[in-house]
Coordinates of C-alpha atoms and ligand atoms in Angstrom, one line a residue:
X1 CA 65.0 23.4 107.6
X2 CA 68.2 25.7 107.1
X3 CA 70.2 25.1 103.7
X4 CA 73.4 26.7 104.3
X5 CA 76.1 26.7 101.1
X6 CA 79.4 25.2 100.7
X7 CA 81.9 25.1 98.4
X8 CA 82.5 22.4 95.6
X9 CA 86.5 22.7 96.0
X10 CA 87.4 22.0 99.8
X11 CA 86.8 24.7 101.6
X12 CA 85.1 23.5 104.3
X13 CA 83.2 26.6 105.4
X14 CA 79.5 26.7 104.9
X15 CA 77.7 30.5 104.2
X16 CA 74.4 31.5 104.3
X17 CA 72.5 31.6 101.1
X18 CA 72.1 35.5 101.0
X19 CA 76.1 35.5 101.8
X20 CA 76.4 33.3 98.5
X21 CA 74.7 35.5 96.6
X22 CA 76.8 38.6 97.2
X23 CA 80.1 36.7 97.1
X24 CA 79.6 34.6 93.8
X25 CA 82.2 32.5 93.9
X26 CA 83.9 30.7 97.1
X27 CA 87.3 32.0 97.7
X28 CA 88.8 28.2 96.9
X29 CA 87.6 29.1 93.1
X30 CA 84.5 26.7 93.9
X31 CA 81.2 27.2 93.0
X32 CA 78.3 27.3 96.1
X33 CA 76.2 24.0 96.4
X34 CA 73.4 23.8 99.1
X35 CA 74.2 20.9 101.7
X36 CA 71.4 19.4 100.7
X37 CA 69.0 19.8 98.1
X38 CA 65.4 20.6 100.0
X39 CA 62.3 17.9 98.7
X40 CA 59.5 20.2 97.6
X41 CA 56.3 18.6 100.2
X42 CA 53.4 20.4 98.4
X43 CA 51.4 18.3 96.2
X44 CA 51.3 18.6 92.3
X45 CA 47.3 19.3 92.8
X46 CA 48.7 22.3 94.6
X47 CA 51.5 23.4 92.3
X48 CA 49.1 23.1 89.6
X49 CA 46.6 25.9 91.0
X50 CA 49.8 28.0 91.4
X51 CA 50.8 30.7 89.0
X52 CA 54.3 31.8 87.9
X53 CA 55.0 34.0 91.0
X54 CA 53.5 31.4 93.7
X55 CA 55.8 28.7 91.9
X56 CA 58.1 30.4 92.7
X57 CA 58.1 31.3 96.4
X58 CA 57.5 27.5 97.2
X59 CA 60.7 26.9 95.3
X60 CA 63.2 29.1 96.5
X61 CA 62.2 29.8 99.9
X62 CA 63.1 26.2 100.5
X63 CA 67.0 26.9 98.6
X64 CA 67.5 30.5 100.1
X65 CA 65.8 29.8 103.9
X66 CA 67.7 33.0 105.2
X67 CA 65.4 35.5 103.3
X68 CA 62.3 36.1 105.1
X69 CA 58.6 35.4 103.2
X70 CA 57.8 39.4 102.6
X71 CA 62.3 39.7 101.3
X72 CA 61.7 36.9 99.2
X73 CA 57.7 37.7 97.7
X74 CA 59.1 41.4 96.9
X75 CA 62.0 40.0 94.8
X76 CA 59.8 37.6 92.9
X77 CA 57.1 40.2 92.3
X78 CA 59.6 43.1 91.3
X79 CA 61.3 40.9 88.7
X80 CA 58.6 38.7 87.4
X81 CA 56.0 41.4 86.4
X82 CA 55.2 43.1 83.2
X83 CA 58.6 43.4 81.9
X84 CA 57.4 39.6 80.8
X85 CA 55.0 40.0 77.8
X86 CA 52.7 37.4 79.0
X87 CA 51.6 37.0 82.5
X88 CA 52.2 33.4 82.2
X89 CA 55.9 34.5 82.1
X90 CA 56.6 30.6 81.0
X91 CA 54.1 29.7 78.8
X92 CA 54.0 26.0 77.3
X93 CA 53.1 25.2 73.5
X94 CA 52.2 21.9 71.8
X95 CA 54.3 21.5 68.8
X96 CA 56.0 18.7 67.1
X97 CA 55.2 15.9 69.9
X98 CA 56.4 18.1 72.3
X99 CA 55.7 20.6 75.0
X100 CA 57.8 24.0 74.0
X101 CA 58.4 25.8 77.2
X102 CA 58.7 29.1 76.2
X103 CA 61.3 31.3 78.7
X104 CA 61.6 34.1 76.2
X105 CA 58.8 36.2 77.1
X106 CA 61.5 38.9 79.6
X107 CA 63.0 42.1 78.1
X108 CA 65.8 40.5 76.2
X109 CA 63.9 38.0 74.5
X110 CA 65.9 35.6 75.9
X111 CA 66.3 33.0 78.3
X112 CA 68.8 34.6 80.9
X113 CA 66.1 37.3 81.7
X114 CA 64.2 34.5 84.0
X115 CA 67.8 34.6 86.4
X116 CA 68.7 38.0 85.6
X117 CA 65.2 40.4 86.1
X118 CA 65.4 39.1 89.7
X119 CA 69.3 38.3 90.4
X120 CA 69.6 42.5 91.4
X121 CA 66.7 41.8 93.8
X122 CA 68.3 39.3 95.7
X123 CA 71.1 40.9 96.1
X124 CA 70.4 43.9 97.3
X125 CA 68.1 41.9 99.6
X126 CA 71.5 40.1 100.5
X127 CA 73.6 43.3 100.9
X128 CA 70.8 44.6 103.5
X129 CA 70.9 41.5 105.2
X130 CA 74.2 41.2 105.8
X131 CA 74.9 45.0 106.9
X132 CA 76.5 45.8 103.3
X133 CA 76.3 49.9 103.3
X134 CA 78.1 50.4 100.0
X135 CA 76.5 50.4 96.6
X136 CA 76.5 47.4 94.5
X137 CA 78.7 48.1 91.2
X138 CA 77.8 45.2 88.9
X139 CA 81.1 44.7 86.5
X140 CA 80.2 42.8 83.4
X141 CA 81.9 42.3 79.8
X142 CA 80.0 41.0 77.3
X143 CA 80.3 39.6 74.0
X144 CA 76.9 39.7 73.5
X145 CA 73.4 38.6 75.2
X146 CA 74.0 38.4 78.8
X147 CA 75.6 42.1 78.5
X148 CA 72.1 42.8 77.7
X149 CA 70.3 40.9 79.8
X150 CA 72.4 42.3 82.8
X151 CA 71.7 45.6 81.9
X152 CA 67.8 44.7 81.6
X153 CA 67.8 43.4 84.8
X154 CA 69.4 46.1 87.0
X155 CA 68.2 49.0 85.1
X156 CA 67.2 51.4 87.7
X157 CA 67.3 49.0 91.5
X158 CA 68.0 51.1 93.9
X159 CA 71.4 50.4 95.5
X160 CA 73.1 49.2 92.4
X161 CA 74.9 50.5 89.6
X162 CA 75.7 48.3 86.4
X163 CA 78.8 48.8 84.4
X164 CA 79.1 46.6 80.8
X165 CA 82.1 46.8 78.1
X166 CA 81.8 45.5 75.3
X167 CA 84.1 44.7 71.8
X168 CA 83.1 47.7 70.1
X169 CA 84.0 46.0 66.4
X170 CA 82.9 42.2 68.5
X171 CA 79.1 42.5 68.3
X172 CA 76.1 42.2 66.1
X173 CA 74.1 45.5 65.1
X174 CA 71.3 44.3 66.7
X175 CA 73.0 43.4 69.6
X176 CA 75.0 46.8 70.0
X177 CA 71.8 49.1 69.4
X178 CA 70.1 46.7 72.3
X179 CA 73.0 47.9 74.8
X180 CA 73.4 51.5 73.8
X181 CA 70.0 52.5 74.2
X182 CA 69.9 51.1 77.4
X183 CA 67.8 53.2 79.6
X184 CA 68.1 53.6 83.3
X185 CA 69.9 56.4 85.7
X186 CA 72.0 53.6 87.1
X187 CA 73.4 51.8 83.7
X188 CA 76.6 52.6 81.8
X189 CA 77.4 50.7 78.6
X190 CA 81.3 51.4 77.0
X191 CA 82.6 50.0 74.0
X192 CA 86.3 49.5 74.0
X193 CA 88.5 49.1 70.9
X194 CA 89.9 46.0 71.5
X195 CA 88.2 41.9 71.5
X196 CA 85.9 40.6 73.9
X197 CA 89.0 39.1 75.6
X198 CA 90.6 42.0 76.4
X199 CA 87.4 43.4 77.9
X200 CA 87.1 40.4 79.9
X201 CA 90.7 40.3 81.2
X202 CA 90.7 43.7 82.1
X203 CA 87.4 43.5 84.0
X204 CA 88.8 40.5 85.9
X205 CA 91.7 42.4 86.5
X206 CA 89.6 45.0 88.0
X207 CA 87.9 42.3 90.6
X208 CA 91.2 41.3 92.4
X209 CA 92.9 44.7 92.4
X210 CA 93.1 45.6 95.9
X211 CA 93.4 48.8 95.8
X212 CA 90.8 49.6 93.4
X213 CA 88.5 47.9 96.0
X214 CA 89.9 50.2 98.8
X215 CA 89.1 53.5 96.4
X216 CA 85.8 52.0 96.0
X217 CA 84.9 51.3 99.2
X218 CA 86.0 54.9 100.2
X219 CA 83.0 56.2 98.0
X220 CA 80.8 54.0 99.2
X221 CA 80.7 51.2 96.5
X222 CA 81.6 47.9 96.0
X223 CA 82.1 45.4 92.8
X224 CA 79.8 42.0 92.1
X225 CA 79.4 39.5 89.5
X226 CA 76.2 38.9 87.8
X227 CA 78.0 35.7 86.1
X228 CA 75.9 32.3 85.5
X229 CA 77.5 30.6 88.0
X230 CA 76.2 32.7 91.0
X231 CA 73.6 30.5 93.1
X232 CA 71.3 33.5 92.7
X233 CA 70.8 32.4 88.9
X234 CA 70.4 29.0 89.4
X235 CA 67.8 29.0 92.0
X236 CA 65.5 30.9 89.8
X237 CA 66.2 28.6 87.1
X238 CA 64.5 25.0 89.0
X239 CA 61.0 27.3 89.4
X240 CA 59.9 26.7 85.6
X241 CA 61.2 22.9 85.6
X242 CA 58.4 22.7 88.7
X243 CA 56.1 25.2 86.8
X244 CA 56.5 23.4 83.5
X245 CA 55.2 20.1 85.2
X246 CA 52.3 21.2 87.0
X247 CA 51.1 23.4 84.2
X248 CA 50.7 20.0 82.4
X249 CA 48.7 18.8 85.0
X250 CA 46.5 21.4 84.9
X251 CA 46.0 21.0 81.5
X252 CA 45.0 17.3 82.0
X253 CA 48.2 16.2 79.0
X254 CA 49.9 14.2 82.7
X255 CA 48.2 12.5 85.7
X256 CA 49.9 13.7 89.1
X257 CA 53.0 11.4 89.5
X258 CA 53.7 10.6 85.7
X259 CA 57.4 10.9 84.4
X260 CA 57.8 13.7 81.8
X261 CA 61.0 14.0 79.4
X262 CA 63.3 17.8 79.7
X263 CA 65.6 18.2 76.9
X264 CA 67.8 21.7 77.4
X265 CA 69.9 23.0 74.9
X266 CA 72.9 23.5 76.5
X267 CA 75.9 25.8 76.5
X268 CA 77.5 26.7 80.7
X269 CA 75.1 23.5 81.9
X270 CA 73.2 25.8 84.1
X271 CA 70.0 25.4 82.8
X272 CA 69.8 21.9 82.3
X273 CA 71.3 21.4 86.0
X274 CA 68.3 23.6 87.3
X275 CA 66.0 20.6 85.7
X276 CA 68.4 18.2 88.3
X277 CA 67.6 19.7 90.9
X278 CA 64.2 20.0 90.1
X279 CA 64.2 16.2 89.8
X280 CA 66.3 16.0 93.4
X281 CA 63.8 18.2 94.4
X282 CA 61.0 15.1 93.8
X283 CA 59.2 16.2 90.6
X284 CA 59.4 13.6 88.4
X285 CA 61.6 14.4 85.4
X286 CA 62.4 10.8 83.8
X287 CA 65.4 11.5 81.4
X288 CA 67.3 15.1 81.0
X289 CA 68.3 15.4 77.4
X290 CA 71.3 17.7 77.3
X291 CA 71.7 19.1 73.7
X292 CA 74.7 20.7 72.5
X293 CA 75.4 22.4 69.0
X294 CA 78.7 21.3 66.8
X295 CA 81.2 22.5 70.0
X296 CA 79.7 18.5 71.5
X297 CA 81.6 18.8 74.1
X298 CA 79.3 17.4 76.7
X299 CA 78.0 14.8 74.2
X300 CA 81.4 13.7 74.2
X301 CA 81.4 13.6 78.1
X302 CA 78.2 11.9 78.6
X303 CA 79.9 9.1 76.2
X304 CA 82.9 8.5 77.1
X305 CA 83.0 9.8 80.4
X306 CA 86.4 12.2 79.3
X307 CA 85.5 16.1 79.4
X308 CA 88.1 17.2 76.9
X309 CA 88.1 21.3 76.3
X310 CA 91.6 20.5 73.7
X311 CA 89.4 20.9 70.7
X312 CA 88.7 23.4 68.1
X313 CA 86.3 25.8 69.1
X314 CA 83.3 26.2 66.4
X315 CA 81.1 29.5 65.7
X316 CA 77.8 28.5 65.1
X317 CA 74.7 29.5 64.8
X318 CA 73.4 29.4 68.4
X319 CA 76.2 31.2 70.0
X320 CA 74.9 31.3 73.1
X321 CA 75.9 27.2 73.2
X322 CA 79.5 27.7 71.8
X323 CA 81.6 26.9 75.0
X324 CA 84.1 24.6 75.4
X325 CA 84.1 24.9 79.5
X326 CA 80.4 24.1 80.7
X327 CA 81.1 26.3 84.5
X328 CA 78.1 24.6 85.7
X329 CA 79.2 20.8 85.2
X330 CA 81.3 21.4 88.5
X331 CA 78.4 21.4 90.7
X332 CA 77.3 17.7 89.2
X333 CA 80.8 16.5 88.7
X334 CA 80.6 17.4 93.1
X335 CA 77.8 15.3 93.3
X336 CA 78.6 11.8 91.8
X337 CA 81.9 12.1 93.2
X338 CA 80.0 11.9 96.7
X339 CA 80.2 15.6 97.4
X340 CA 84.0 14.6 97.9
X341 CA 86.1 18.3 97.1
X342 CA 89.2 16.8 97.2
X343 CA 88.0 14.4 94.4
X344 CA 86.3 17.6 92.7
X345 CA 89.2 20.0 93.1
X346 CA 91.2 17.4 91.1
X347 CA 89.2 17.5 88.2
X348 CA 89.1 21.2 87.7
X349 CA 92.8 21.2 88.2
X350 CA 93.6 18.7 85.7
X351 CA 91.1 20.4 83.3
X352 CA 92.7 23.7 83.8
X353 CA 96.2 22.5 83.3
X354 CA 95.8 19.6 81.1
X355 CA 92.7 20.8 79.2
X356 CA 90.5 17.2 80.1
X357 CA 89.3 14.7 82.7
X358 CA 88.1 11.3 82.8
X359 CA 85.4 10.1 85.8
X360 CA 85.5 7.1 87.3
X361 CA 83.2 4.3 86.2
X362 CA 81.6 4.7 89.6
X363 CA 80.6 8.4 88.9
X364 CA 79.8 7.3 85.1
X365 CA 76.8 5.0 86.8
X366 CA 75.2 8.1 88.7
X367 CA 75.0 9.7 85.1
X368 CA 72.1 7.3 83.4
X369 CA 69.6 10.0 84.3
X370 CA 71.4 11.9 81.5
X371 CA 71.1 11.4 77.3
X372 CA 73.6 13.5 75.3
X373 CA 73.5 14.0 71.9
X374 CA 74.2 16.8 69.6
X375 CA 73.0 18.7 66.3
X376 CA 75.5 19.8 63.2
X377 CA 74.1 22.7 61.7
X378 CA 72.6 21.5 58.7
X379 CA 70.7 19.3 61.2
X380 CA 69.2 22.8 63.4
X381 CA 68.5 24.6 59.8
X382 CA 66.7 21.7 58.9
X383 CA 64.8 21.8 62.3
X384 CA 63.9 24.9 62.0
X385 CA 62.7 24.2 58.9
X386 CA 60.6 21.3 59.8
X387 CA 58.9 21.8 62.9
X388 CA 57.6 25.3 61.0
X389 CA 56.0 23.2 58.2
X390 CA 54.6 20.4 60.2
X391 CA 53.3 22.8 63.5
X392 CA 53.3 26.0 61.5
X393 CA 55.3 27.3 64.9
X394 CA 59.0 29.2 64.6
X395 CA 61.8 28.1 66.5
X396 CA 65.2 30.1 67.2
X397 CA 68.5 28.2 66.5
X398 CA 69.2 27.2 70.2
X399 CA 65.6 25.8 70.8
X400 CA 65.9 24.0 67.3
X401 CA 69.1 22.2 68.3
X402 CA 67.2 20.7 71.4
X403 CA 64.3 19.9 69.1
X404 CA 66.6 18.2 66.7
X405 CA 68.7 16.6 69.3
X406 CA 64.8 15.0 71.1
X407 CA 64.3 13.6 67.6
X408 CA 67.5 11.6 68.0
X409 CA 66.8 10.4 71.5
X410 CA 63.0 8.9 70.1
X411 CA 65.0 7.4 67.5
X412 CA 67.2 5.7 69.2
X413 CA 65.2 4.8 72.5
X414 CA 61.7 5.0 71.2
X415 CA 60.6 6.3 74.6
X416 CA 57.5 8.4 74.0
X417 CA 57.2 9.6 77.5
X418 CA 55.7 13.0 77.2
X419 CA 58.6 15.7 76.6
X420 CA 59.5 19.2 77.7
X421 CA 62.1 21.2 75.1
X422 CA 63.5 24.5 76.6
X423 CA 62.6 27.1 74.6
X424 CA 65.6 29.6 75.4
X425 CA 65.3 32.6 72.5
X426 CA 62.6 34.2 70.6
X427 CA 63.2 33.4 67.0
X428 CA 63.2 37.4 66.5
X429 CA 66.8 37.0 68.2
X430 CA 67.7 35.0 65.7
X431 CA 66.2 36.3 63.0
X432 CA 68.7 36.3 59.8
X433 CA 69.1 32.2 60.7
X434 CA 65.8 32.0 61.6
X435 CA 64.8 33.5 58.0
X436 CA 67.5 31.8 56.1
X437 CA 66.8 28.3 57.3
X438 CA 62.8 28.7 56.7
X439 CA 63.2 30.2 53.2
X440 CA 66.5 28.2 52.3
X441 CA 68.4 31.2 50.7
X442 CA 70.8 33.9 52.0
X443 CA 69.3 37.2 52.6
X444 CA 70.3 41.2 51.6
X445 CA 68.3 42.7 54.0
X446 CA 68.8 44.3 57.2
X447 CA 68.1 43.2 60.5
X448 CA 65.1 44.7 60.7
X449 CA 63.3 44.4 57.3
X450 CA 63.8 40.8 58.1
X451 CA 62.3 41.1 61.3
X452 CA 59.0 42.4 59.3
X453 CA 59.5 39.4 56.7
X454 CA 59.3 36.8 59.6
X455 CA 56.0 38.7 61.1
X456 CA 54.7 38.2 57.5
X457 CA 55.6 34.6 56.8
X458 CA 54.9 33.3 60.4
X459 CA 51.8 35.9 61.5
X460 CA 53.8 36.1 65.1
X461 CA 54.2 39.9 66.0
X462 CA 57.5 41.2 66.3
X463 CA 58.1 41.4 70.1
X464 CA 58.6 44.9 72.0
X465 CA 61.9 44.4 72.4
X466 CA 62.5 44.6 68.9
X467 CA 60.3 47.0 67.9
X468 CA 61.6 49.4 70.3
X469 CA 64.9 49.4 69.0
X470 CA 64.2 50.4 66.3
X471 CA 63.7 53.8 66.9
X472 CA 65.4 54.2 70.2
X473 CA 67.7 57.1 70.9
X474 CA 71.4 55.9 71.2
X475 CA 72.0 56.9 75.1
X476 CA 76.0 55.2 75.8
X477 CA 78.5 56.1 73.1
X478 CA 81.8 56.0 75.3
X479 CA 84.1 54.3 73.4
X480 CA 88.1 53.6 75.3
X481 CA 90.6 51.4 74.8
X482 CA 91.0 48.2 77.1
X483 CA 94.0 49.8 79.8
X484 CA 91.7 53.2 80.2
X485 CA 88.7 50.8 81.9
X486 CA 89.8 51.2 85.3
X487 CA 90.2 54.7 85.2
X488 CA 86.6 54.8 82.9
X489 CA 85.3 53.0 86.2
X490 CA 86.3 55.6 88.5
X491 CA 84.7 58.8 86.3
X492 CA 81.8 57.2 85.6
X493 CA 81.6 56.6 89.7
X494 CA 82.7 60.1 90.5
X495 CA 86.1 58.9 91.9
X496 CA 88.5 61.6 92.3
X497 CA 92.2 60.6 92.9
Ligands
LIG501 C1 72.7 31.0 77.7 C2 71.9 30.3 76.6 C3 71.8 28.9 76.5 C4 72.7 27.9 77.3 O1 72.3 27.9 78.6 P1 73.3 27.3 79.7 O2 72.6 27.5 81.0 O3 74.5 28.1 79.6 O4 73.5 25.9 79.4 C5 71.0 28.4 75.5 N1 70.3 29.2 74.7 C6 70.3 30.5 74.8 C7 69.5 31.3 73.9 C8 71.1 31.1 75.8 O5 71.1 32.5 75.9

């Protein structure tokens, strides 16, 4: 059966999905939904001889129908190979009551390398398809991780190139000696002296100027977004909900057809929404337990039924969950308002002009599949803190919020069913928190001498991906100020006015 894509704001065009891909976003500003979400007719006993890579072919040929078996099996196997440190690529671990689903194991030691290592596949699968001749230049700025992450992922595909700016002054050490010793022919990283903010307005500046576009396409290239709410990302994302389940099975903890729990700690909603339409999909996740940090946001939402960004925005200690605009909520705001866009387009509007929302009590009912709760950050250090001296197992920050947050949810439900927590960073990504909330004191050292103090006090090797930072050669040390990035875009394309 064909799943075309359409948008979540009115337009009533539907695209293929290799056309959502390369276009991102639909030109009504609304994100791409399938028309319906496909039921996944293999059995578990199936699923659970499959490993990682099968997984994932039975998943996403039935979202992205337009790619053919041999398109779709060389994106899978070109992104989910060794670059993973484990050839489980998801592996699960028992601690604390719960099942840890590990998706840390890519070249960022992070979660976004499960979308991200094959992302540049499928699209450059999509630009063949649909008769795209020009290079694909992937624009990005970054405050941080996905920067990273991007630059992992298209690191030397042919067809693309991948430009990232980032707040020279904005980022953590670790963070900045990740990016500039990028390696790949393909991969320029630029610091620029301004914020993140000015990197990102002049970057989506860069996306609607015509006329760059025309130069562009002159010399053979053309812009695309690698952002999270690209269909491409999501996709990839439902595999290790499925994976996650029938791994269980295999391991005899669940019988075929039992109900498990997911809880996701959650920041753009795009990870916990790949375990909904896992669920849609017919695997049988019970509860989703959406966790947020002190930016409770969603918590809020799930409670009241307001989303209501006018708040103060909080830096804490999982970063990657400090956003007050949850992109992804969109696509299940769509779907309890009876995949009306009208109804849909409303919402975003009023949220973009009057900063909040309320649902009706109609849509409120479609939520009871959903728990929210959230974790202060004495609660995540404390976390941390436990689960190592009970499990003798080291958490990150994010993950520790979700563990914190399924404590809540036993508490007050005292459902026991048999839990999944997203595991979305390596605790070596996190390491100064990581160190501080296991040894309850500050610490003067470095980044990396407390890398080495973790390994000792945990006995869990320090990943590659740290260890080869260490001593990397610093490759990208352009540094402009915000207004020269367009012309910084050309030279580094060889674009001659
Ligand atoms: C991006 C990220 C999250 C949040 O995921 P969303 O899909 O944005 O909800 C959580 N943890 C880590 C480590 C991340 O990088």
């Amino acid at each position: 059966m064909q799943v075309l894509y359409k948008s979540t704001r009115g337009k009533k065009e539907t695209v293929t999905a290799s056309m959502a891909i390369l276009k991102g976003l639909s030109e009504d500003g609304g994100l791409f939904v399938p028309t319906s979400i496909p039921k996944l007719d293999v059995s578990v006993e199936e699923l659970a001889k499959m490993n990682y890579q099968e997984t994932a072919y039975e998943v996403m040929k039935r979202f992205l129908t337009d790619f053919t078996e041999d398109e779709l099996k060389s994106c899978i196997n070109n992104a989910y190979d060794d670059k993973f440190d484990t050839k489980e690529i998801a592996p699960l671990h028992q601690a604390d009551g719960a099942y840890f689903l590990e998706l840390y194991h890519g070249a960022t030691i992070a979660f976004k390398d499960m979308a991200l290592s094959i992302l540049p596949h499928l699209m450059t699968t999509a630009a063949k398809k649909n008769q795209v001749k020009n290079e694909i230049v992937i624009l990005t700025a970054t405050s941080g991780d996905t920067g990273k992450a991007a630059l992992a992922g298209f690191a030397d595909v042919p067809g693309t190139k991948i430009i990232v700016f980032y707040p020279k002054h904005g980022v953590s050490p670790i963070q900045e000696k990740q990016m500039v010793t990028q390696k790949g022919n393909n991969t320029y990283v630029v610091g620029i002296t301004g914020n993140f903010d000015d990197a990102q307005t002049a970057v989506k500046k860069m996306f609607n100027d015509k006329q760059l576009a025309e130069e562009l396409d002159r010399a053979g290239y053309q812009f695309s977004s690698a952002n999270s709410i690209n269909i491409g990302r999501l996709v990839p994302q439902i595999v290790y909900y499925v994976y996650a389940y029938a791994a269980l099975v295999r391991q005899g903890a669940i019988q075929a057809g039992d109900e498990i729990n997911a809880v996701v700690p959650t920041g753009n909603f795009g990870n916990i929404l790949a375990c909904y339409y896992a669920k849609q999909m017919g695997i049988p996740y019970k509860k989703l337990i959406c966790a947020s940090n002190e930016n409770r946001v969603l918590y809020d939402f799930f409670r009241t039924g307001t989303y209501d960004r006018k708040r103060e925005f909080i830096l804490t200690t999982s970063p990657s969950m400090d956003i007050l605009i949850s992109s992804n909520l969109e696509r299940l705001i769509y779907r309890i308002a009876g995949e009306n866009a009208a109804k849909c387009a409303e919402f975003m509007q009023s949220l973009s002009t009057g900063g909040e929302y309320t649902i009706t009590d109609e849509m409120k009912a479609q939520l009871k599949d959903f728990y929210g709760n959230y974790c202060s950050e004495e609660e995540t250090a404390q976390t941390i803190s436990s689960v190592f001296k009970d499990s003798s197992y080291v958490i990150d920050s994010h993950t520790a919020v979700a563990a914190g947050v399924y404590k809540k949810y036993i508490k007050d439900t005292n459902d026991r069913t048999p839990a999944v927590i997203a595991s979305t960073a390596s605790p070596y990504k996190f390491t100064r928190c990581v160190m501080e909330a296991l040894t309850g004191e500050k610490s003067a050292l470095d980044d990396f001498a407390l890398a080495d103090a973790l390994a000792n006090l945990s006995g869990v090797k320090i990943p590659k991906a740290v260890e080869e930072i260490r001593t990397a050669p610093v490759l990208h040390d352009r540094v402009v100020n915000a207004p020269e990035m367009p012309e910084t875009v050309k030279e580094l394309l060889g674009i001659h006015a």
